[in-house]
Coordinates of C-alpha atoms and ligand atoms in Angstrom, one line a residue:
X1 CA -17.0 11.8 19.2
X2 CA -15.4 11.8 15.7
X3 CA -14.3 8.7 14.7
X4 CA -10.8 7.8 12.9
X5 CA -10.4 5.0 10.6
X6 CA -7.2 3.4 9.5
X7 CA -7.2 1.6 5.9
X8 CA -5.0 -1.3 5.8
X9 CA -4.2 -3.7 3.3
X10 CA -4.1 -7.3 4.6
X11 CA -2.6 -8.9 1.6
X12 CA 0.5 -8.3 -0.7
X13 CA -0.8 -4.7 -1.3
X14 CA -2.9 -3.6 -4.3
X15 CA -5.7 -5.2 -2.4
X16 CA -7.8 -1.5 -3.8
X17 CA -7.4 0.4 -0.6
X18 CA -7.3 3.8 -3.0
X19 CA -10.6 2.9 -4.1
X20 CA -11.7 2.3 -0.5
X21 CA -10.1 5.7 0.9
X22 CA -11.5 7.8 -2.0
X23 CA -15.0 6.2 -0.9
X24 CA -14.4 7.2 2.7
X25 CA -13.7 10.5 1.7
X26 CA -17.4 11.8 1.4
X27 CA -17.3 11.5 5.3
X28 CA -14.0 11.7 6.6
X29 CA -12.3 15.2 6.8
X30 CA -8.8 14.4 6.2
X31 CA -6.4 12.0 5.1
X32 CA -3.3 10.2 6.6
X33 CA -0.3 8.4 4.7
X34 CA 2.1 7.2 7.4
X35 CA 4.3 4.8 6.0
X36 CA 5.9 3.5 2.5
X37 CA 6.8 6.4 -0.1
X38 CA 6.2 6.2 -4.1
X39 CA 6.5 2.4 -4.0
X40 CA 2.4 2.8 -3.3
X41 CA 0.7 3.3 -6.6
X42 CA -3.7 4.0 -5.4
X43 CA -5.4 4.0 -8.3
X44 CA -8.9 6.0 -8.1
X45 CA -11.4 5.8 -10.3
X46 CA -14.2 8.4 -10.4
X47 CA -16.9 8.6 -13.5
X48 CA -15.3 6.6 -15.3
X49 CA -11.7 9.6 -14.9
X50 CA -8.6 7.7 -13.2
X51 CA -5.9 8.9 -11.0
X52 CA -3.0 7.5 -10.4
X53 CA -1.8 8.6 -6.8
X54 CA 1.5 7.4 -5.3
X55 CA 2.6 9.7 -1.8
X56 CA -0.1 12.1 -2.4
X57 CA -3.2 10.7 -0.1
X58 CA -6.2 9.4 -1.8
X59 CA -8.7 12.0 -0.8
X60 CA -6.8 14.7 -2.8
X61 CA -10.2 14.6 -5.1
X62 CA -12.4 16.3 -2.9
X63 CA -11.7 19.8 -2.6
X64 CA -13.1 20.2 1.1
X65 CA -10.5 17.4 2.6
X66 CA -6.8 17.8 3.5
X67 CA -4.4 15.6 2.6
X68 CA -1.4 15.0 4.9
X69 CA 2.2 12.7 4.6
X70 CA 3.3 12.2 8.3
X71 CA 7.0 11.2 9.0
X72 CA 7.0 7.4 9.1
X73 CA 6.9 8.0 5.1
X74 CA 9.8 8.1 2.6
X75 CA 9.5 11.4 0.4
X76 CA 11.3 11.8 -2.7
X77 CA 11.1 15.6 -3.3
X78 CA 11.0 14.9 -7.3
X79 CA 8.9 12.4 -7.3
X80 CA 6.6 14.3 -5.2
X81 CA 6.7 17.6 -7.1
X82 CA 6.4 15.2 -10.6
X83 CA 2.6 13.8 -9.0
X84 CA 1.4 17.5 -7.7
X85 CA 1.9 18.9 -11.3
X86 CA 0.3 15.5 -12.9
X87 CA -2.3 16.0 -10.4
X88 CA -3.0 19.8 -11.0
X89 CA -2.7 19.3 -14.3
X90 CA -5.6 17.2 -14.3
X91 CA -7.7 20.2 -12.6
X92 CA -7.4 19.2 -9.2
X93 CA -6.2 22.0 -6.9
X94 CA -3.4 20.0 -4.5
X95 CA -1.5 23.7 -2.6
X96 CA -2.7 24.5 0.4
X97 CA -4.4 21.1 0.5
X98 CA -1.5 19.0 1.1
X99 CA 0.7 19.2 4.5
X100 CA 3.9 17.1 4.8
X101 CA 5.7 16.9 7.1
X102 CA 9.2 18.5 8.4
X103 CA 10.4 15.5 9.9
X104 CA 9.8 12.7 7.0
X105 CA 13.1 11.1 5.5
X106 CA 14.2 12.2 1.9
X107 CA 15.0 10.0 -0.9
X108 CA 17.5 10.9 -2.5
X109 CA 19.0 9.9 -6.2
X110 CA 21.8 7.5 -4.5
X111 CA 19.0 5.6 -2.5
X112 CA 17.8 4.7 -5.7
X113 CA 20.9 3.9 -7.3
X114 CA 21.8 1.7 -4.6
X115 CA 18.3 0.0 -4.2
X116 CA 18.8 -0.9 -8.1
X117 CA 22.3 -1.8 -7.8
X118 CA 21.7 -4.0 -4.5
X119 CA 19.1 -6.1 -6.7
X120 CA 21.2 -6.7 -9.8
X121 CA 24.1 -7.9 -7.2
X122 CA 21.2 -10.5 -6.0
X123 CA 21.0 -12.2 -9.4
X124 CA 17.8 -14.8 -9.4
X125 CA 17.3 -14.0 -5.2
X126 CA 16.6 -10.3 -6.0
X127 CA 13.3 -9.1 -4.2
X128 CA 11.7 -7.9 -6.6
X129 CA 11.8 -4.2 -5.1
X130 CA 10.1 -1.0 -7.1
X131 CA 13.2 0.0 -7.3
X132 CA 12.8 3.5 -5.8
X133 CA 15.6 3.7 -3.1
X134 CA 12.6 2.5 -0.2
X135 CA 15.0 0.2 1.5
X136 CA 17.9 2.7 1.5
X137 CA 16.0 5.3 2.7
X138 CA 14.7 3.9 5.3
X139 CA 18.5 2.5 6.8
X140 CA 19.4 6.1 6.9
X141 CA 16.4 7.1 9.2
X142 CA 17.2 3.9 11.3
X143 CA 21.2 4.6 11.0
X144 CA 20.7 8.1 12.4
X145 CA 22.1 9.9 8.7
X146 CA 19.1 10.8 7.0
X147 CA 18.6 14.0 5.5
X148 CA 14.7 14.9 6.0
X149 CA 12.7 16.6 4.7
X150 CA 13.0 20.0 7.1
X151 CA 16.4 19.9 6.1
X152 CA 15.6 21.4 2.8
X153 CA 15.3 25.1 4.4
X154 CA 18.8 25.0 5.9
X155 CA 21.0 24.9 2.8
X156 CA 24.7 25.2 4.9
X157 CA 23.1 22.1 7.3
X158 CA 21.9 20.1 4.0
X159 CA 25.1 20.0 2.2
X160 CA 27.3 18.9 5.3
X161 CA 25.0 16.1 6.0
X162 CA 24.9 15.2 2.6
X163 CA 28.7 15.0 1.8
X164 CA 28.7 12.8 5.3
X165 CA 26.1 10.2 4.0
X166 CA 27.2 10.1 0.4
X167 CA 30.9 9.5 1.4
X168 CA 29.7 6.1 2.8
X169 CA 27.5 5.3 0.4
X170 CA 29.9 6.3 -2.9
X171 CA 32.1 4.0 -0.9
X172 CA 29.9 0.8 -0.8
X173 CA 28.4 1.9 -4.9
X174 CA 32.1 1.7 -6.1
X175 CA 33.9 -1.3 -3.9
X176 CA 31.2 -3.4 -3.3
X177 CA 28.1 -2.9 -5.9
X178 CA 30.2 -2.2 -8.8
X179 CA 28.2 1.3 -9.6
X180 CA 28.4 4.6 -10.4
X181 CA 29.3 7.0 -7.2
X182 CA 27.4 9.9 -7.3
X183 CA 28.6 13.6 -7.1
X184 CA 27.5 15.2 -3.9
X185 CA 27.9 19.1 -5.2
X186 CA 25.1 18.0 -7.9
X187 CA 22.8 15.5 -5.6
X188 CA 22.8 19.0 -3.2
X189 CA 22.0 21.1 -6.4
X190 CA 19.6 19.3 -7.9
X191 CA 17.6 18.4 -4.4
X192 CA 18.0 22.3 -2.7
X193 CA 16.9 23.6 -6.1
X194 CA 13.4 21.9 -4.9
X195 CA 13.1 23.4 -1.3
X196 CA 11.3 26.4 -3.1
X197 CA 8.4 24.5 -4.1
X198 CA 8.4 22.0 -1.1
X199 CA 8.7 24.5 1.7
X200 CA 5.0 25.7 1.7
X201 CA 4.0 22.6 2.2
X202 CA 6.2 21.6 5.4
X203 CA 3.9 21.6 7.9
X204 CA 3.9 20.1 12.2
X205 CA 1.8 17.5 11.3
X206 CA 0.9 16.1 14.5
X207 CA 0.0 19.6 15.9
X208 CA -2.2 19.7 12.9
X209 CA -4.0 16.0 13.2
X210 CA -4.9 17.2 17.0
X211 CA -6.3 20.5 16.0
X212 CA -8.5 18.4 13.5
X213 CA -8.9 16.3 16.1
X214 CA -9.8 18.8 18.5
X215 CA -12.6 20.0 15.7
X216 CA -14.4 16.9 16.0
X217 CA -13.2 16.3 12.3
X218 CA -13.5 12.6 11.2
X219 CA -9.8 11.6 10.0
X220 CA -8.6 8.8 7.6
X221 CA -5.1 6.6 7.9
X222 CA -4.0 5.5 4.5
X223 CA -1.8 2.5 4.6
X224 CA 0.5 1.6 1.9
X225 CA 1.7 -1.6 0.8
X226 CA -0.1 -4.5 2.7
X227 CA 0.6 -6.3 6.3
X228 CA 2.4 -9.6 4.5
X229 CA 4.8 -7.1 2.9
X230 CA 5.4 -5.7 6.4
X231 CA 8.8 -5.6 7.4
X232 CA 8.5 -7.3 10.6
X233 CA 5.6 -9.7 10.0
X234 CA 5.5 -10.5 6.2
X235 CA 7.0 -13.2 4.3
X236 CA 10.9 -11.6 5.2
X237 CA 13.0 -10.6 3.8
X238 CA 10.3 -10.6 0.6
X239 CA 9.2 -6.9 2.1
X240 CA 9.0 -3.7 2.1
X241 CA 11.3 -1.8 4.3
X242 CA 8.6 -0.4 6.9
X243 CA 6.2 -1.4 9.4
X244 CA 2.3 -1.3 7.2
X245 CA 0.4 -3.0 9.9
X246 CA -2.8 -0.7 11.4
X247 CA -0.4 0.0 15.1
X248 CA 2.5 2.0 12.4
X249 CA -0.5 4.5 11.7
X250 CA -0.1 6.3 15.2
X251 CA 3.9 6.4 15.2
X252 CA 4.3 7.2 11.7
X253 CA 1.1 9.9 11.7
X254 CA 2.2 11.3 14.7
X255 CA -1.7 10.8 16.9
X256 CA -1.6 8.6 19.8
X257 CA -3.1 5.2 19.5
X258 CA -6.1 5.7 21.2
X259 CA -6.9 8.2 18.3
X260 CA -7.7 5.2 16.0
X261 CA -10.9 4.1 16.4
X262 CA -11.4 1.5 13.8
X263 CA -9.6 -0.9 11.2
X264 CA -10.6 -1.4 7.9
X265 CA -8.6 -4.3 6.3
X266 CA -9.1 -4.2 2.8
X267 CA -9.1 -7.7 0.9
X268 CA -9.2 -8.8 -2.9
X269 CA -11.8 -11.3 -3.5
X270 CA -8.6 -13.7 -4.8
X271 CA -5.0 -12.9 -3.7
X272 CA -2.3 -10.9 -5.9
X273 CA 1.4 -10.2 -5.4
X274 CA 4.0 -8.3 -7.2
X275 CA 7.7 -8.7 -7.2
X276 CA 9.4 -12.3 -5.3
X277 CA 8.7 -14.2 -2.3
X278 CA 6.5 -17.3 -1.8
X279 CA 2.7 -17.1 -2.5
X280 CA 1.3 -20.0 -1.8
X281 CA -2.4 -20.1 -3.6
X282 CA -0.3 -18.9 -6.9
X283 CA -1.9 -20.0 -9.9
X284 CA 0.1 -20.6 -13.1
X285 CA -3.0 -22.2 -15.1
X286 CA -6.4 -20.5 -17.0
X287 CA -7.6 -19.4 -13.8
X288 CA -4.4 -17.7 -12.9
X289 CA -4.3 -15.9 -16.4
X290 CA -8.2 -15.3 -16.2
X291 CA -8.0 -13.3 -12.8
X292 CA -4.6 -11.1 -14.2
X293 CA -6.4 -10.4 -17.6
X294 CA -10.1 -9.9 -16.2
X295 CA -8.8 -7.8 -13.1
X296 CA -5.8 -6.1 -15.1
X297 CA -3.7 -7.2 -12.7
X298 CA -0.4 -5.0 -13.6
X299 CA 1.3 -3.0 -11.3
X300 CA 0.3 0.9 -11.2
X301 CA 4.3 1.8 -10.2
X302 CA 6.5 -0.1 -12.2
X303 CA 3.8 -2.0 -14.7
X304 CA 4.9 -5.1 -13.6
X305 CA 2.0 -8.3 -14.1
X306 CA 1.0 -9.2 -11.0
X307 CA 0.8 -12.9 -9.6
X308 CA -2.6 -13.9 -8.9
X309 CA -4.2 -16.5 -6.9
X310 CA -6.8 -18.1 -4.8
X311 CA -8.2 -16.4 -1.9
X312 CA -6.4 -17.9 0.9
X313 CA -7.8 -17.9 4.4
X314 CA -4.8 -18.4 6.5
X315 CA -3.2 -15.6 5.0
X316 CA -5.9 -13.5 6.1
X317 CA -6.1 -14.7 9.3
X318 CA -2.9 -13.8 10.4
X319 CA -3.3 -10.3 8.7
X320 CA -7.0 -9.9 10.9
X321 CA -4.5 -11.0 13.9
X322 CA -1.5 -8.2 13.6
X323 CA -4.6 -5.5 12.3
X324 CA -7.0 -5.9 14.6
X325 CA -9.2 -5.5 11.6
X326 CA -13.2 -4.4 13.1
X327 CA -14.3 -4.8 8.9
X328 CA -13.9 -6.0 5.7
X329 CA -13.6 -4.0 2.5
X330 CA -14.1 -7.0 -0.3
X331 CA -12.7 -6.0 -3.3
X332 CA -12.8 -7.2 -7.0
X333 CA -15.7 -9.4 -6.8
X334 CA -16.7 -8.7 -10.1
X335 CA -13.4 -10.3 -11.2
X336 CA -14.4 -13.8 -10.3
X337 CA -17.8 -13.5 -12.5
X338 CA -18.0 -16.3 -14.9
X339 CA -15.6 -18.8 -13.2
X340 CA -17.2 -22.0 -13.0
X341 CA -16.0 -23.1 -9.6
X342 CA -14.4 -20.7 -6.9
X343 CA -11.9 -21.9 -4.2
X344 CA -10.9 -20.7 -1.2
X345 CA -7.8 -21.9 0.6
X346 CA -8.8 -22.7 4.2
X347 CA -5.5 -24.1 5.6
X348 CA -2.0 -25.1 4.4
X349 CA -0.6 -28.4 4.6
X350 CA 3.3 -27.8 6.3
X351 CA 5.1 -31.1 6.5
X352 CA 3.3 -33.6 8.9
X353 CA 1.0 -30.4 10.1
X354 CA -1.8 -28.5 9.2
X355 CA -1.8 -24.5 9.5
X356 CA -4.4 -22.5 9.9
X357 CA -2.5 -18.8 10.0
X358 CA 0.1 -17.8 7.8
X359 CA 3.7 -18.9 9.4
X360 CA 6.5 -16.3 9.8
X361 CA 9.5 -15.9 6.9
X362 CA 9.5 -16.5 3.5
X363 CA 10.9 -20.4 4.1
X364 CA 8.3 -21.4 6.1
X365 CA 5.7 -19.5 3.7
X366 CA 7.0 -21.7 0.9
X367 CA 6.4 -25.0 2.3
X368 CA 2.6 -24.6 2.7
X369 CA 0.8 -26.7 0.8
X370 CA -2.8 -24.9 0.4
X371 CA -6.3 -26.6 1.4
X372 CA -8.7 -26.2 -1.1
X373 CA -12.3 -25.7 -0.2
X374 CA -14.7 -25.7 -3.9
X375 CA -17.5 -23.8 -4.5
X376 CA -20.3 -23.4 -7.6
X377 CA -19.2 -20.3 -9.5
X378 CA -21.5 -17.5 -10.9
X379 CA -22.4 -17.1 -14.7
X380 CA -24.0 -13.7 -14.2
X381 CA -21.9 -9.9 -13.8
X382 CA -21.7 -8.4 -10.7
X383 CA -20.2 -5.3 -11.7
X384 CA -21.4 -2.3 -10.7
X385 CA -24.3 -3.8 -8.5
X386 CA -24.6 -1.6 -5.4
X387 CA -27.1 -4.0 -3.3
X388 CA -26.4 -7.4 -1.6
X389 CA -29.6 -8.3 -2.7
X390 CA -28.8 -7.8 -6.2
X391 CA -25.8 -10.1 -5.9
X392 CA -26.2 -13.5 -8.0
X393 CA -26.7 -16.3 -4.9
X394 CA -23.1 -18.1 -5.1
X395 CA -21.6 -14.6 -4.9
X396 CA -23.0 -13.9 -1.7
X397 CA -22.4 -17.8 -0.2
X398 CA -18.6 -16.9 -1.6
X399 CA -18.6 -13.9 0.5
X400 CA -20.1 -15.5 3.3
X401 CA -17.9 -18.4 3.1
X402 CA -15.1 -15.6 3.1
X403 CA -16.2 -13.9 6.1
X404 CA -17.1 -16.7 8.3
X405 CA -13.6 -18.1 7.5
X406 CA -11.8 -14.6 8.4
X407 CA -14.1 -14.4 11.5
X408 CA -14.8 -10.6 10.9
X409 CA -17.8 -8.8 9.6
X410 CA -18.0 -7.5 5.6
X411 CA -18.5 -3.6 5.6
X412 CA -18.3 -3.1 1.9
X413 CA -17.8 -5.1 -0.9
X414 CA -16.4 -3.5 -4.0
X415 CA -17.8 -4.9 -7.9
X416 CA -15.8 -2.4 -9.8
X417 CA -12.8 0.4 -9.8
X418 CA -15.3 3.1 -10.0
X419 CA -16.5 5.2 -6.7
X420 CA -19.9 4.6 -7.1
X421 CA -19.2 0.8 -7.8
X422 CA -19.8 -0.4 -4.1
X423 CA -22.1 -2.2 -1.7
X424 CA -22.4 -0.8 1.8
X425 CA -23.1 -3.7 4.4
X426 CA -22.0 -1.5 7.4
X427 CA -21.0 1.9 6.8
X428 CA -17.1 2.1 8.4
X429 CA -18.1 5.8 10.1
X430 CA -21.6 4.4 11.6
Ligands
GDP1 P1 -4.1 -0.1 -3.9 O1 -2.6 -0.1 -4.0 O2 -4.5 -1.0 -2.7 O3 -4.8 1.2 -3.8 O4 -4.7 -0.8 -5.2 P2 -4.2 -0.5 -6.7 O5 -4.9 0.8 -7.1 O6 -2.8 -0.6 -6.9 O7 -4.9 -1.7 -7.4 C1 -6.2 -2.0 -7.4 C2 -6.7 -2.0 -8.9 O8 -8.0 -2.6 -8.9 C3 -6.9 -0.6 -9.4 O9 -6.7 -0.6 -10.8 C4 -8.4 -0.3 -9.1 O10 -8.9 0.7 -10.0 C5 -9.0 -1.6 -9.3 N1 -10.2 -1.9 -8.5 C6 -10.4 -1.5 -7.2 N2 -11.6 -2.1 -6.8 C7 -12.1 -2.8 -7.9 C8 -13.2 -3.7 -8.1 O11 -14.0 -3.9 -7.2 N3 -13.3 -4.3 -9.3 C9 -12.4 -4.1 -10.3 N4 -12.6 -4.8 -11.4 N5 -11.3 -3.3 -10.1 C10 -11.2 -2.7 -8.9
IMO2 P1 0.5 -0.4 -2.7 O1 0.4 0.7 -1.7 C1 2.3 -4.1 -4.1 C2 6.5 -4.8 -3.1 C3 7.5 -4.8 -4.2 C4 8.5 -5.8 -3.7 C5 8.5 -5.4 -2.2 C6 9.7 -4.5 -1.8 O2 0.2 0.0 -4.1 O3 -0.3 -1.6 -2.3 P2 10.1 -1.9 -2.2 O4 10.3 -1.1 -3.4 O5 9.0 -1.5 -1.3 O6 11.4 -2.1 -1.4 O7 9.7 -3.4 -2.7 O8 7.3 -4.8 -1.9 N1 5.7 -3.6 -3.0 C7 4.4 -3.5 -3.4 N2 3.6 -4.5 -3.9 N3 1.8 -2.9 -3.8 C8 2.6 -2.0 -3.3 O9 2.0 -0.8 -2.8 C9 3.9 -2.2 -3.0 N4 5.0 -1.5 -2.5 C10 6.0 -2.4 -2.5 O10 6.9 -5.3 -5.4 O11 8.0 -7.1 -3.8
MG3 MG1 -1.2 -0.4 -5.5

């Protein structure tokens, strides 16, 4: 039997799960995004050639796999149309690759307008969002008065829906977030003047992932975002607005969950996050500016630096817990070369107690004190090295150190953004 594998981050996202799908790619057959929209920002790296991917799936590069966006994603229709011709225009042939599908929610310009106008009303407790109408989105589909995304071949349907939703949310824009309404004749214009180019692509996704399925054709889950931004687990109500844990993949894909056969939880070899919310191995020292300068840490969406930090163990624990992760993807190893120590937090001091898995909530989160554990650093460069054995010694007692504190096996560890820049312990398919 084929096997499916589902990519998770288990951090604050950006953990390199793009790199990791791209990888996968030379086996798997197809490729699954079921949740978050263009908030994601996979960033693939092939001979030295990068692609930026947001809602398109990472294995878009290889012409022989299919590429599908199931309905637990957010779709906006420009946004998607503006990455296809970026895409194409960098030779790679994305129609009649990619298959998304009827019943995923739009976003729509007044998402976005309220998502930004929401955070300026927050003042200094703003969430630090991406600002591309996630959140709002996603109420609608909850709230039962989403437009989606098959509602783009029925124009009469679209517009009465439209006028319906936008009279509530011109409503709460004016009188309560001191913005501009928006005017529903033009939101229908602009958006139905898209269903030309979309419609091809509308697809019955589900019907399509079994007849893959059915083919014996391996198949790939691409998760967005990364399990602490989670909307139900993560440090709340610093979150995205969906569900990224490894159990979304067979709601929002549309397979059910015996279909998913393995979890690959994806971890930076330190810890990053973008946007608010505690982060409790947070670094504001040389070590903190060493791992954002040496791993670029800036955010592939909006740009923003990211915060970095220690690796911290608890963290991971609980992600391992709500993933069932069965392996561990290490990446940016290569980042830590030259550091004369390393430390990994290995438990968080909360009041009188000690913690060993991440609590829930963002006020809990940020009174954990980390637990340092030290280790000897590595003068020499790890990047690019494709064998374990190649691996300086403390690099591999870091890892091991990492794995034996996460309880779960390494399958790859990553030394660089490029494809080929990996070290296969267990190959994810075997
Ligand atoms: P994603 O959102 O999880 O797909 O991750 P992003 O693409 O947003 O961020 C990860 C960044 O790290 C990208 O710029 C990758 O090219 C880069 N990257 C991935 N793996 C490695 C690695 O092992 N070493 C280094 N130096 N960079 C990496
Ligand atoms: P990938 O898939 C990192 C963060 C935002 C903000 C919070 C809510 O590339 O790992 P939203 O716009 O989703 O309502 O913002 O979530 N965030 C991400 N951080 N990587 C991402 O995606 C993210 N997507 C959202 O910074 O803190
Ligand atoms: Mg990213």
């Amino acid at each position: 039997m084929a096997k499916n594998v589902v990519i998770v981050g288990t951090q604050w996202g950006d953990e390199g799960k793009g790199k990791v799908v791209d990888w996968l790619t030379d086996t798997a057959r197809g490729v699954v995004r079921f949740q978050g929209g263009h908030n994601a920002g996979h960033t693939l790296v092939i001979g030295g050639r990068k692609q930026v991917l947001r809602l398109i799936p990472s294995g878009i590069l290889r012409d022989d796999v299919h590429c599908y966006i199931g309905s637990g994603v957010v779709v906006s229709p420009a946004a998607l149309l503006q990455e296809i011709d970026e895409v194409e225009a960098a030779g790679i042939q994305v129609r009649g690759r990619l298959h998304l599908s009827e019943a995923a929610t739009l976003i729509l310009p007044y998402h976005v307008a309220l998502d930004q106008a929401r955070e300026a009303k927050r003042g200094t407790g703003a969430i630090g969002t991406t600002g591309r109408g996630i959140g709002p989105a996603y109420e609608d589909r909850a709230a039962r008065r989403a437009l989606r995304t098959g509602d783009l071949l029925d124009a009469a349907r679209f517009r009465a829906q439209l006028d319906e939703t936008l009279e509530l949310h011109n409503f709460t824009l004016k009188h309560f977030l001191n913005a501009q309404p928006l005017d529903a004749q033009r939101v229908a214009d602009d958006t139905l003047a898209l269903a030309e180019r979309i419609a091809p692509m509308l697809a019955d996704v589900p019907s399509m992932l079994a007849a893959s399925m059915a083919r014996g054709e391996p198949l790939l889950f691409e998760g967005a975002q990364g399990a602490l931004l989670d909307v139900d687990h993560g440090t709340y109500p610093f979150v995205t607005s969906s569900n990224c844990v490894a159990g979304a993949a067979a709601a929002g894909a549309g397979v059910g969950p015996q279909a998913l056969h393995a979890v690959l939880g994806i971890v930076k070899a330190y810890t990053t996050r973008v946007g608010a919310g505690p982060f409790p191995t947070e670094l504001h020292d040389e070590v903190g500016r060493h791992l954002a300068t040496v791993g670029k840490e800036f955010g592939s969406v909006t740009g923003r630096p990211r915060r970095c930090g220690w690796f911290d163990a608890p963290a991971l624990a609980r992600s391992i817990q709500l993933n069932g992760v069965s392996g561990l993807v290490v990446t940016k190893l290569d980042v830590l070369d030259g550091l004369p120590v390393v430390k990994l937090c290995t438990a968080y001091r909360h009041g009188a107690r000690t913690l060993d898995m991440l609590p829930f909530g963002a006020d809990a989160v940020a009174h954990c004190e980390p637990v340092y554990e030290e280790m000897p650093g590595w003068s020499e460069s790890t990047v690019g090295v494709r064998d374990w054995s190649a691996l300086p010694v403390n690099a591999q007692r870091y890892l091991e150190r990492l794995a034996e504190l996460a309880r779960a096996p390494i399958s790859l560890v990553s030394t660089g953004p490029d494809r080929d820049e990996t070290i296969v312990l267990r190959h994810p398919f075997a």
